[in-house]
Short mmCIF file of C-alpha atoms in Angstrom, two decimals:
data_model
loop_
_atom_site.label_atom_id
_atom_site.label_comp_id
_atom_site.label_asym_id
_atom_site.label_seq_id
_atom_site.Cartn_x
_atom_site.Cartn_y
_atom_site.Cartn_z
CA MET A 62 84.53 100.22 85.88
CA ASP A 63 88.01 101.68 85.62
CA GLN A 64 90.86 99.18 85.92
CA TRP A 65 94.55 99.48 85.32
CA GLY A 66 97.73 97.48 85.77
CA VAL A 67 101.50 97.89 85.73
CA VAL A 68 104.02 95.33 84.47
CA ILE A 69 107.31 95.33 86.45
CA ALA A 70 110.12 93.14 84.93
CA GLU A 71 109.02 89.56 85.61
CA SER A 72 106.18 90.52 87.84
CA HIS A 73 102.66 91.77 87.41
CA LEU A 74 100.82 94.17 89.68
CA ALA A 75 97.19 95.01 89.04
CA ILE A 76 94.98 97.32 91.05
CA HIS A 77 91.29 97.14 90.33
CA THR A 78 89.05 99.85 91.75
CA TRP A 79 85.31 100.28 91.93
CA PRO A 80 84.79 103.77 93.50
CA GLU A 81 80.99 103.46 93.34
CA TYR A 82 81.27 100.49 95.72
CA LYS A 83 84.24 101.95 97.72
CA TYR A 84 86.14 98.73 96.85
CA ALA A 85 89.64 98.01 95.62
CA ALA A 86 91.50 94.74 94.88
CA VAL A 87 95.20 94.21 94.40
CA ASP A 88 96.66 91.29 92.46
CA VAL A 89 100.42 90.55 92.58
CA PHE A 90 101.94 87.80 90.43
CA THR A 91 105.63 86.88 90.09
CA CYS A 92 107.34 84.61 87.64
CA GLY A 93 110.89 83.59 86.90
CA ASP A 94 113.44 81.64 88.91
CA THR A 95 113.98 84.17 91.71
#
């Protein structure tokens, strides 16, 4: 189960992949006043 994520300034982007199931999920979160 390989998972990875990237932090961008005041945001969070995570891409989770399960190649054995041919499935991927993307989570995007933002924080701050903008």
